[in-house]
Coordinates of C-alpha atoms and ligand atoms in Angstrom, one line a residue:
X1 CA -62.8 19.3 -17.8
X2 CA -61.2 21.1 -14.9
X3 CA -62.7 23.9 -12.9
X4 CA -61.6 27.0 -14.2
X5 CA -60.0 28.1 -17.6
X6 CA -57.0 30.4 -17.3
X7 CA -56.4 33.3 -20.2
X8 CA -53.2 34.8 -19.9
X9 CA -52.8 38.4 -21.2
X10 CA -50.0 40.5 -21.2
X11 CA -48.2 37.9 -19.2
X12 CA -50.9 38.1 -16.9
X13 CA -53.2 35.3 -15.8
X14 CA -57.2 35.5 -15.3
X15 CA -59.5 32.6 -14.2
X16 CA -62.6 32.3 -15.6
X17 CA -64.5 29.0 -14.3
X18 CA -65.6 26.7 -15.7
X19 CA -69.7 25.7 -15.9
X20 CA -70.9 22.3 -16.5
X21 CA -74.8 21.4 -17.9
X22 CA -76.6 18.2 -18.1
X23 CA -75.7 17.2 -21.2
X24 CA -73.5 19.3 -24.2
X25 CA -70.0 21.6 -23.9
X26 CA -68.8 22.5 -20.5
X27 CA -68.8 26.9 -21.2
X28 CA -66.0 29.0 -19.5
X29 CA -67.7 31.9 -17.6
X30 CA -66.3 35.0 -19.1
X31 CA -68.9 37.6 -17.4
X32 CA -66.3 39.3 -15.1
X33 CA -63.3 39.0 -17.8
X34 CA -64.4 42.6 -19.0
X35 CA -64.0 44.3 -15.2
X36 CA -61.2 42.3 -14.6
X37 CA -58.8 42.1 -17.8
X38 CA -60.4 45.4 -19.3
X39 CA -61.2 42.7 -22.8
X40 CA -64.5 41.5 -24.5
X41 CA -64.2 38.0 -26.1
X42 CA -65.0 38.3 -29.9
X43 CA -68.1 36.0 -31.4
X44 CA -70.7 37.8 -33.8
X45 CA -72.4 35.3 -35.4
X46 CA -72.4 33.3 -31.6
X47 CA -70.8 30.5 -33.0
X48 CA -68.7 29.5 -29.7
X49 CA -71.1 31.6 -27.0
X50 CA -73.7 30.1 -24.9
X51 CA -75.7 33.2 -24.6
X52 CA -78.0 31.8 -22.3
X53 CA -79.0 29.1 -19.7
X54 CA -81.8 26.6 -20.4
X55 CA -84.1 23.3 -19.8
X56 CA -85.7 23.5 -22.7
X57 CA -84.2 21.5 -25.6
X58 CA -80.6 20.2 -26.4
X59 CA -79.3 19.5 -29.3
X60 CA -76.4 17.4 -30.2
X61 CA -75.5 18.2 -34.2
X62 CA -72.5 16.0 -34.5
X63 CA -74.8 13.3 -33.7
X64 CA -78.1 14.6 -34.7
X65 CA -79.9 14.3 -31.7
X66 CA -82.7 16.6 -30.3
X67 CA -84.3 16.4 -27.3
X68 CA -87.2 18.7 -25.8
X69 CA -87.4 18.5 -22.0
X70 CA -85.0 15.2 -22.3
X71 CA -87.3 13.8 -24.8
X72 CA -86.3 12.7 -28.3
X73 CA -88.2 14.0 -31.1
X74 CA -89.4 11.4 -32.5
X75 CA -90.6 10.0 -30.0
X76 CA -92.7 12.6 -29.4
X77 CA -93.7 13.4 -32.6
X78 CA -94.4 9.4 -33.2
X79 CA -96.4 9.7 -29.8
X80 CA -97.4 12.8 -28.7
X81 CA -100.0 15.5 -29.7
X82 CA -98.6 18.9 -30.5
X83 CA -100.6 20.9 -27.2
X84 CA -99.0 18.2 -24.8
X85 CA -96.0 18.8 -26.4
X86 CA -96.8 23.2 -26.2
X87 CA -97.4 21.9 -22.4
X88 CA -94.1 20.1 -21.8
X89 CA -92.0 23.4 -23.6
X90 CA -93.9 25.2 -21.1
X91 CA -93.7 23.8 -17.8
X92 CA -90.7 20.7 -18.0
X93 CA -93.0 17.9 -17.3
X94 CA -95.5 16.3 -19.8
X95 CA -99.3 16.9 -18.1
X96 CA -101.0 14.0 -16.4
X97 CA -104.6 13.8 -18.0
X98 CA -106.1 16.3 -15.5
X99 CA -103.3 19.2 -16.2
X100 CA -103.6 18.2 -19.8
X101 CA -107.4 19.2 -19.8
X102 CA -107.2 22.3 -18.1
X103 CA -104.1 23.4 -20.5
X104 CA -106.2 22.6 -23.3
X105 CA -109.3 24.5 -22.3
X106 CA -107.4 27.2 -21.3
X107 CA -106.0 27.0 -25.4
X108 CA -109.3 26.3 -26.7
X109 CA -110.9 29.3 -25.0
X110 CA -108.5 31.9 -26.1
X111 CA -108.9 31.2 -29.8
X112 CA -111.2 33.9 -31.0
X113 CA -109.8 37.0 -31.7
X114 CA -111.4 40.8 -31.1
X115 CA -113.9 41.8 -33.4
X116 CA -111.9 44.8 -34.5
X117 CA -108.6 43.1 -34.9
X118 CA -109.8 41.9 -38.3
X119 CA -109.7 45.4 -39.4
X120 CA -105.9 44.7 -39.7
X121 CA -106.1 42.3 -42.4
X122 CA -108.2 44.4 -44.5
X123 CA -105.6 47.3 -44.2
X124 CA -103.0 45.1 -45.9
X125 CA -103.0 44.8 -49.7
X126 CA -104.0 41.3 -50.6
X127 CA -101.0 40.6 -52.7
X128 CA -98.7 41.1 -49.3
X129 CA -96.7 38.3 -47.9
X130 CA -98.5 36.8 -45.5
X131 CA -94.9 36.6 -43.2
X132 CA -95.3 40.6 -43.1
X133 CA -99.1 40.1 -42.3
X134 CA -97.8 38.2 -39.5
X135 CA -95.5 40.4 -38.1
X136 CA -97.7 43.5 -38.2
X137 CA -100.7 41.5 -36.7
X138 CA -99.5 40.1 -33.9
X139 CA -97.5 42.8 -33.0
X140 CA -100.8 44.8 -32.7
X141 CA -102.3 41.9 -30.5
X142 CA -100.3 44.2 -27.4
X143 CA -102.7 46.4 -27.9
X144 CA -106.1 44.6 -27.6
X145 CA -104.8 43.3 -23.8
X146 CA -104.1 45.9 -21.5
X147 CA -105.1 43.6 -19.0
X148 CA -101.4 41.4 -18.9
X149 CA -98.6 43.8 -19.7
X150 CA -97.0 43.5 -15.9
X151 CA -94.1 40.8 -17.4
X152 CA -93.3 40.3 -13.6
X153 CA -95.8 39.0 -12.9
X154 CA -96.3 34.9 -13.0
X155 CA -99.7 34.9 -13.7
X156 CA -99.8 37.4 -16.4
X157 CA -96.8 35.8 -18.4
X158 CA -99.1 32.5 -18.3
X159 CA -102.3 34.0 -19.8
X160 CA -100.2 35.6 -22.2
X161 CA -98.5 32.6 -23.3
X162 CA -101.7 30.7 -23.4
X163 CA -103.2 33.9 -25.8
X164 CA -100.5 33.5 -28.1
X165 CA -100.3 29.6 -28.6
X166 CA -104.3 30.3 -28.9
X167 CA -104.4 33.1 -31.4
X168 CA -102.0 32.0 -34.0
X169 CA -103.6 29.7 -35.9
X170 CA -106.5 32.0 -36.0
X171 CA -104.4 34.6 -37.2
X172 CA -102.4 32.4 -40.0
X173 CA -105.3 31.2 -41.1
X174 CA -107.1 34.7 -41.8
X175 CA -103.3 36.0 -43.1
X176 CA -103.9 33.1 -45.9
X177 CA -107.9 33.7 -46.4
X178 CA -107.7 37.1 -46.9
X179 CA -104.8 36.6 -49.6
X180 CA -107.0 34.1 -51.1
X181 CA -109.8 36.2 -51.3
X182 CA -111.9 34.2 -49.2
X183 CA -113.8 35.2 -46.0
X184 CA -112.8 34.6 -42.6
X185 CA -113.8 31.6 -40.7
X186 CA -114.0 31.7 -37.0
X187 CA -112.5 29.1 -34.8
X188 CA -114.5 25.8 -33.3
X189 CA -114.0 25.0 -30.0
X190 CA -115.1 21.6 -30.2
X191 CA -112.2 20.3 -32.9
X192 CA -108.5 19.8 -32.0
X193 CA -106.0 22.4 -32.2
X194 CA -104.6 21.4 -36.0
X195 CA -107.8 20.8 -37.2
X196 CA -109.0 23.7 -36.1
X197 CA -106.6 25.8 -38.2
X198 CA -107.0 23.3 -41.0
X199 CA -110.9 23.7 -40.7
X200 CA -109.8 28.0 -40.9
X201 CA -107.6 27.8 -43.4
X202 CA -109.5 25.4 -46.4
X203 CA -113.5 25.2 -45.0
X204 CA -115.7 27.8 -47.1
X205 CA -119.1 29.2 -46.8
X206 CA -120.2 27.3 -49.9
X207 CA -119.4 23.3 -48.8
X208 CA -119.5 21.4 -45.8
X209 CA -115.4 21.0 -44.7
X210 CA -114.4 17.3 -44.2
X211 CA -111.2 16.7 -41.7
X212 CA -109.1 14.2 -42.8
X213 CA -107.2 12.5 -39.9
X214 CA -104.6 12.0 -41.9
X215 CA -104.1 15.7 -43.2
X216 CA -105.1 16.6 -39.2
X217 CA -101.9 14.4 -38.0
X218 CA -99.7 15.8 -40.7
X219 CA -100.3 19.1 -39.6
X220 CA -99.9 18.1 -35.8
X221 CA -96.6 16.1 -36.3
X222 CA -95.2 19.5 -38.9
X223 CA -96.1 21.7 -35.7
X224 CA -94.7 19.1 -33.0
X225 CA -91.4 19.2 -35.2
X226 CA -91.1 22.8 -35.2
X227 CA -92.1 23.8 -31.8
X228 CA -88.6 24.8 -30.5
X229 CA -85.0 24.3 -31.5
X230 CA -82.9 26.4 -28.9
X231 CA -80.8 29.0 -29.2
X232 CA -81.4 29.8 -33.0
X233 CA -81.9 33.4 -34.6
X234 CA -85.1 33.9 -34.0
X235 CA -85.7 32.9 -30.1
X236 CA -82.6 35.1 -29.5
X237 CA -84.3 37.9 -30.8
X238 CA -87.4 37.1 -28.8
X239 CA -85.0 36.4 -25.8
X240 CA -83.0 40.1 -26.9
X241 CA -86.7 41.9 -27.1
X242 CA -87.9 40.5 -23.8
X243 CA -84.9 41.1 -22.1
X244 CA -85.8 45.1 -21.5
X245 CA -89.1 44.2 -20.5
X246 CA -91.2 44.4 -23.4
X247 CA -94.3 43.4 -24.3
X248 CA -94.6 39.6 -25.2
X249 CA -96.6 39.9 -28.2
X250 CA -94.1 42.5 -29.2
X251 CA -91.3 40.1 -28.8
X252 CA -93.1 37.7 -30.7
X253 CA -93.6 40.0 -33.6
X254 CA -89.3 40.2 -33.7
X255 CA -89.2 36.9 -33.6
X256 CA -91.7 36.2 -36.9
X257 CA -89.7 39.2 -38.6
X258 CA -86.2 37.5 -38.0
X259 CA -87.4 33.7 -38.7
X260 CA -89.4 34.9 -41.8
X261 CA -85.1 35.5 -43.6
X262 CA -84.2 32.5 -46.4
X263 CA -81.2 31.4 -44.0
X264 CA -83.9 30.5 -41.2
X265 CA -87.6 29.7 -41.8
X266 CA -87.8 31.0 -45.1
X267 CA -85.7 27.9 -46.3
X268 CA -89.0 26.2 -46.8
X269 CA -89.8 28.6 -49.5
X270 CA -86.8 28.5 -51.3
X271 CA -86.3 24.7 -51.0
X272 CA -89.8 24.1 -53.0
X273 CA -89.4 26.7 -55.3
X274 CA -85.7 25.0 -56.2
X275 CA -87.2 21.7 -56.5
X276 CA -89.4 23.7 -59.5
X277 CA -86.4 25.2 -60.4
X278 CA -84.7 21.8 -61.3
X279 CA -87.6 20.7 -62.8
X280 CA -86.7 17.4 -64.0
X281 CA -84.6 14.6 -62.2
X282 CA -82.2 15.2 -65.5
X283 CA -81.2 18.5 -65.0
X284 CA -80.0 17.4 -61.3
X285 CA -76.3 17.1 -62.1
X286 CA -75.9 20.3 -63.5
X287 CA -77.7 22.2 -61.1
X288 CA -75.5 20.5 -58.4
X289 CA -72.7 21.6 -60.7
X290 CA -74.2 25.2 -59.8
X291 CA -73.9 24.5 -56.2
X292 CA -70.5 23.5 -56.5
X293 CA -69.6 26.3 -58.6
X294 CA -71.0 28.5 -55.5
X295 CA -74.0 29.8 -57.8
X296 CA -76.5 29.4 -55.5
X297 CA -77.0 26.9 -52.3
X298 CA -79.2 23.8 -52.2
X299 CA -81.8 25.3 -50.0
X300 CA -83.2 22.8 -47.2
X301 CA -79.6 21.0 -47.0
X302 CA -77.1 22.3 -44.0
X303 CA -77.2 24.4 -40.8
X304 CA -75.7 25.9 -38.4
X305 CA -75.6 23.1 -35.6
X306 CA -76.2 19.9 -37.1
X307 CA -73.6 18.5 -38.6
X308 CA -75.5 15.2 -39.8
X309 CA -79.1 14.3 -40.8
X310 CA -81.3 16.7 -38.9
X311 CA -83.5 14.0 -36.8
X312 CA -86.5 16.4 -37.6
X313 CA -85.9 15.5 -41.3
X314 CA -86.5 11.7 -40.8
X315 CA -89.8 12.3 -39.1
X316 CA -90.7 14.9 -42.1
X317 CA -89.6 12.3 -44.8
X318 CA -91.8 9.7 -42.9
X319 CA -95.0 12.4 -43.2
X320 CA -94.3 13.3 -46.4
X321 CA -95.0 9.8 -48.1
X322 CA -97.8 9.8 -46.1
X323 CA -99.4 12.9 -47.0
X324 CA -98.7 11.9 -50.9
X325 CA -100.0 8.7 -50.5
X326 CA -103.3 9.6 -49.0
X327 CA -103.8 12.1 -52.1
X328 CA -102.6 9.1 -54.4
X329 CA -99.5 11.3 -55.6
X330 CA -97.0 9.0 -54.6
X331 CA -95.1 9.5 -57.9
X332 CA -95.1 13.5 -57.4
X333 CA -92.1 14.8 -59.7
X334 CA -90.9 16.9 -57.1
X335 CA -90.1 14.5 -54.5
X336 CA -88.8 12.5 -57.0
X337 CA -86.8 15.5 -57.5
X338 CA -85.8 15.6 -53.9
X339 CA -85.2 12.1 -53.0
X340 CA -82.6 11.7 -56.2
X341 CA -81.0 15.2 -55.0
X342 CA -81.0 14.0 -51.8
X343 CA -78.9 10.9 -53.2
X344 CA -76.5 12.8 -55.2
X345 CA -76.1 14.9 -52.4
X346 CA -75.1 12.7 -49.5
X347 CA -72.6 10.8 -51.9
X348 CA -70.7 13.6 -53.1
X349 CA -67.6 14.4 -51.7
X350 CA -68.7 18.2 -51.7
X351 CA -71.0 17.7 -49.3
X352 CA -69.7 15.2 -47.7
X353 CA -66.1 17.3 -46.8
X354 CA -68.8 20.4 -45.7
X355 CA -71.4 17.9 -43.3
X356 CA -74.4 19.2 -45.3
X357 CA -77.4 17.0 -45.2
X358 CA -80.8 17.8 -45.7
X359 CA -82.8 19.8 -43.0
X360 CA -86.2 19.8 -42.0
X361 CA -86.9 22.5 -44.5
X362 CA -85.7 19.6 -47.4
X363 CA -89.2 17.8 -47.1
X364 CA -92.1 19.7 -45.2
X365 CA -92.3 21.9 -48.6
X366 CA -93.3 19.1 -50.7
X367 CA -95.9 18.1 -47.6
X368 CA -97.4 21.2 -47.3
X369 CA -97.8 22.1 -50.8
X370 CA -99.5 18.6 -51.2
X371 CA -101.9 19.4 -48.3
X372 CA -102.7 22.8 -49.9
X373 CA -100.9 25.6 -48.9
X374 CA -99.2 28.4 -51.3
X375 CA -95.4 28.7 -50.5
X376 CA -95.5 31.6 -49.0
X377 CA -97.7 30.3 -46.5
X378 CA -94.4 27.8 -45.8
X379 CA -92.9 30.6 -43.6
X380 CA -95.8 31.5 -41.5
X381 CA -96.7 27.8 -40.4
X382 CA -93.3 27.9 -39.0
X383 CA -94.2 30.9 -36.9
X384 CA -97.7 29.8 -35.2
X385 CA -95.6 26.4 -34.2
X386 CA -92.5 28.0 -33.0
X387 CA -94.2 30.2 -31.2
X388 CA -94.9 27.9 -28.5
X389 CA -90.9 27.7 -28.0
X390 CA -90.5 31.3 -28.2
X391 CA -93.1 31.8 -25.3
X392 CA -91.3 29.1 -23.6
X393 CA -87.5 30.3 -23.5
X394 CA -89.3 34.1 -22.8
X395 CA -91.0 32.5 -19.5
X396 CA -87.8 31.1 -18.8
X397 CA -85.9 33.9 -19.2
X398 CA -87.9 35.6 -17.0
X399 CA -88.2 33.4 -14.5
X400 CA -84.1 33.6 -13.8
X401 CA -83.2 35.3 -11.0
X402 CA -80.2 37.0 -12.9
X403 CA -82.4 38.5 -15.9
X404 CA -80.7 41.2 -17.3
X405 CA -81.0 43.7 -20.5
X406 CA -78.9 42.0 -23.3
X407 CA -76.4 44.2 -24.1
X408 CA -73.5 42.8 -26.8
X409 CA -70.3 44.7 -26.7
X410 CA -68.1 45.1 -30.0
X411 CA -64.9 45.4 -31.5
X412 CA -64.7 49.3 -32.9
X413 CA -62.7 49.6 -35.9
X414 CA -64.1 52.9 -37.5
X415 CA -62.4 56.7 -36.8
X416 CA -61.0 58.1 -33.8
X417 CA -61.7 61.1 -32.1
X418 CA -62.0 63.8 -34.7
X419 CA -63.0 67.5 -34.5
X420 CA -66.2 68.4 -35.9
X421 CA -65.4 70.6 -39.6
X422 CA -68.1 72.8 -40.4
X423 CA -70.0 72.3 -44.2
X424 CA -68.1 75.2 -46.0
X425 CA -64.4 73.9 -44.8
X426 CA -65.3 70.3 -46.0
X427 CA -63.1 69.5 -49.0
Ligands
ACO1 N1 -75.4 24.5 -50.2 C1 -74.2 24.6 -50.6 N2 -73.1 24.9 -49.8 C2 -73.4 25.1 -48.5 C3 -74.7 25.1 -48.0 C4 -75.7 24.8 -48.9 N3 -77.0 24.7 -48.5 N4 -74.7 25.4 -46.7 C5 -73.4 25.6 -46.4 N5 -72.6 25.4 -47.5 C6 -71.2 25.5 -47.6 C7 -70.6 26.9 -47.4 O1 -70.5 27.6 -48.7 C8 -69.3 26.7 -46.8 O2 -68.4 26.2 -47.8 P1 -66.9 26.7 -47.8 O3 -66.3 26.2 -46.5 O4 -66.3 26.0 -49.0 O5 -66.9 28.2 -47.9 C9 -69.5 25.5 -45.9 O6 -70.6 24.8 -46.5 C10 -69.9 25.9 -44.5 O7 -71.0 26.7 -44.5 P2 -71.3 27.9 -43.5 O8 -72.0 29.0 -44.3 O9 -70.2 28.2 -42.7 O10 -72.4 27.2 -42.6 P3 -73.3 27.9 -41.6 O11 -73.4 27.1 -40.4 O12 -73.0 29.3 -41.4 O13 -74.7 28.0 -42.4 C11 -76.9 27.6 -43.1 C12 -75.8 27.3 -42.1 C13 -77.2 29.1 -43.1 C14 -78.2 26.9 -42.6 C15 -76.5 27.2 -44.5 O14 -76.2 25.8 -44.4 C16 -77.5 27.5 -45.5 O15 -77.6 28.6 -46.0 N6 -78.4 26.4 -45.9 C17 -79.4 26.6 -46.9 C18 -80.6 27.3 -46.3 C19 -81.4 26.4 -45.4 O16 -81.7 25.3 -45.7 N7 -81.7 26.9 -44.2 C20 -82.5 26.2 -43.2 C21 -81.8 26.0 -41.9 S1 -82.8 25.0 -40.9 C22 -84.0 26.1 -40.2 O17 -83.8 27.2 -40.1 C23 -85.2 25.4 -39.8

């Protein structure tokens, strides 16, 4: 693609250049088209804007690619652990074996959280969502650490980022104990970081808790999968909170609020809970009738950028007969379910014409409900592994030069300057 892109307005023309990245679109630079042409470009939903530069992951949906750091994702979650992957997100390179140790000490020591801080939980009622637990406890973490809220500064950022990646699975797993009516277990740091928060979430006072290596790479592999994915809602919002300088466990909190809707993490939810819908592989056809009939969506299948099996799917298919096997429930109805919708699906012209196959959302359900979590736990596993990317794109966005405030413009269409009519002259 040439050098610059030329808009011509009112007969007159304006250059914008043009930007080229490693890999993906060239983008035309439209930052000085406002002061020079006096016009804002028009995208709300961001379908055609790169609102930001990044090294973090690329993602190609026509061809369903993803790659964290250049890496494919299946090759790291095939071969890598989900820390060394937290690692990479973090700093661009994956850690030799001496870097790796320090990173995971550093994790492993930040675990625990302040004594008080489980006064939250109590405060909520025990029938609440743990999504809104979530967001209300971890935007409370900024106030137990007075000690890093200086966001220029490196070092500060770092032990903040390490806090959070620490902390959530702590915090998930008393969000799902106390809604359980079970009592808080505290972190051990001499077990990895998924079977920690497995040990957390299922051990209790009564029984000895037995990992499972197989559950324990499940879990790993599910958090590997969805430790970052670019420019989505969510780590704009965190990117849109930080931006003005605020605190990152604030930002973090926007972030679980945002990904918690059914068009983003939430899909897991609803994906399960349509699979119990169906009910029976029978009633398929005329539930994708529904679909068709634009009744409702078949949650899990489509998004926004891929435009062909989401390579995170694969990897979650893969898991998924694993996890059923080892609890010998390899003829589960629901994946039956899914694996006969999933046929259906990617044979019908429908959603064939609309590039709609199934997402990651499509499969983890059916894992995690087999390893023994509630759906509405679905959501907030989501969070504690995204939140590695969040704290990733954050650092990065702070650690360009040409950070600014995000500040969207619009397209005003309501009145125009009217005088103000006092109450009595109203009609
Ligand atoms: N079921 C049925 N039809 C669908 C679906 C679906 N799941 N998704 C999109 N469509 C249809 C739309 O109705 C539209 O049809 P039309 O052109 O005839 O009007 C067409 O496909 C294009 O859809 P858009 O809404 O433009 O696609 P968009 O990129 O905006 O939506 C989204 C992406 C929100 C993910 C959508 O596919 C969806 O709601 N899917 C179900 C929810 C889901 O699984 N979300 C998880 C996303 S992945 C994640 O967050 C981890």
């Amino acid at each position: 693609m040439s050098e610059k892109a030329v808009l011509n307005i009112d007969g007159k023309d304006y250059d914008a250049p043009v930007m080229h990245g490693t890999l993906g679109p060239d983008v035309v630079d439209v930052r000085k088209l406002y002061a020079d042409a006096d016009v804002f470009t028009f995208d709300p939903s961001f379908t055609s804007t790169a609102s930001c530069e990044s090294k973090i992951t690329f993602i190609d949906g026509d061809k369903g690619i993803l790659l964290h750091r250049g890496y494919p994702i299946d090759q790291l979650a095939e071969q890598s652990s989900f820390l060394e992957v937290a690692y990479l997100l973090l700093h661009g390179e994956l850690p030799n074996a001496a870097e790796f140790t320090e990173f995971e000490h550093n994790i492993t020591y930040h675990t625990m959280l302040h004594s008080q801080f489980d006064r939250f939980f109590t405060g909520f009622r025990s029938d609440a969502h743990p999504m809104a637990i979530m967001t209300g406890a971890v935007g409370a973490l900024s106030a137990f650490y007075a000690d890093s809220t200086n966001v220029d500064d490196p070092k500060q950022r770092e032990i903040s980022a390490h806090r959070l990646i620490a902390k959530m699975p702590t915090i998930a797993a008393r969000a799902f104990q106390y809604s359980v009516g079970r009592p808080f277990v505290s972190p051990r740091n001499d077990l990895g970081y998924a079977e920690n928060f497995l040990r957390m979430s299922f051990s209790v006072p009564a029984e000895e808790w037995k990992p499972n290596p197989v559950m324990t790479r499940a879990m790993d592999r599910i958090f590997i999968l969805h430790a970052d994915h670019e420019q989505n809602a969510s780590t704009s919002t965190v990117r849109m909170a930080g931006s003005s300088g605020a605190h990152p466990f604030a930002c973090i909190a926007a972030g679980i609020a945002c990904l918690w809707g059914p068009s983003h993490g939430g899909a897991n939810q609803e994906a399960l809970e349509m699979l119990e819908t169906i009910g029976s592989v029978d009633n398929i056809p005329e539930f994708v009738q529904g679909v068709k009939d634009r009744k409702y969506k078949l949650m899990g299948f489509g998004h926004r950028v891929y435009k062909n099996y989401d390579p995170r799917a694969t990897v979650m298919q893969k898991t998924c007969h694993e996890v059923l096997d080892e609890i010998g429930h390899h003829d589960d109805p629901l994946l039956k379910i899914a694996m006969e919708l999933e046929k259906i699906a990617l044979s019908d012209p429908f959603f064939i014409e609309r590039k709609l196959y199934p997402n990651i959302d499509f499969y983890s359900g059916i894992t995690l409900r087999a390893m023994g979590f509630p759906t509405n736990m679905f959501t907030v596993l989501f969070a504690l592994a995204r939140t590695t990317g969040w704290i990733s794109q954050w650092k990065e966005m702070f650690e360009d030069p040409g950070r600014k405030i995000s500040r969207p413009r619009q397209l005003y269409t309501g009145a125009v300057n009217r005088d103000y009519v006092a109450i009595d002259k109203r009609g």
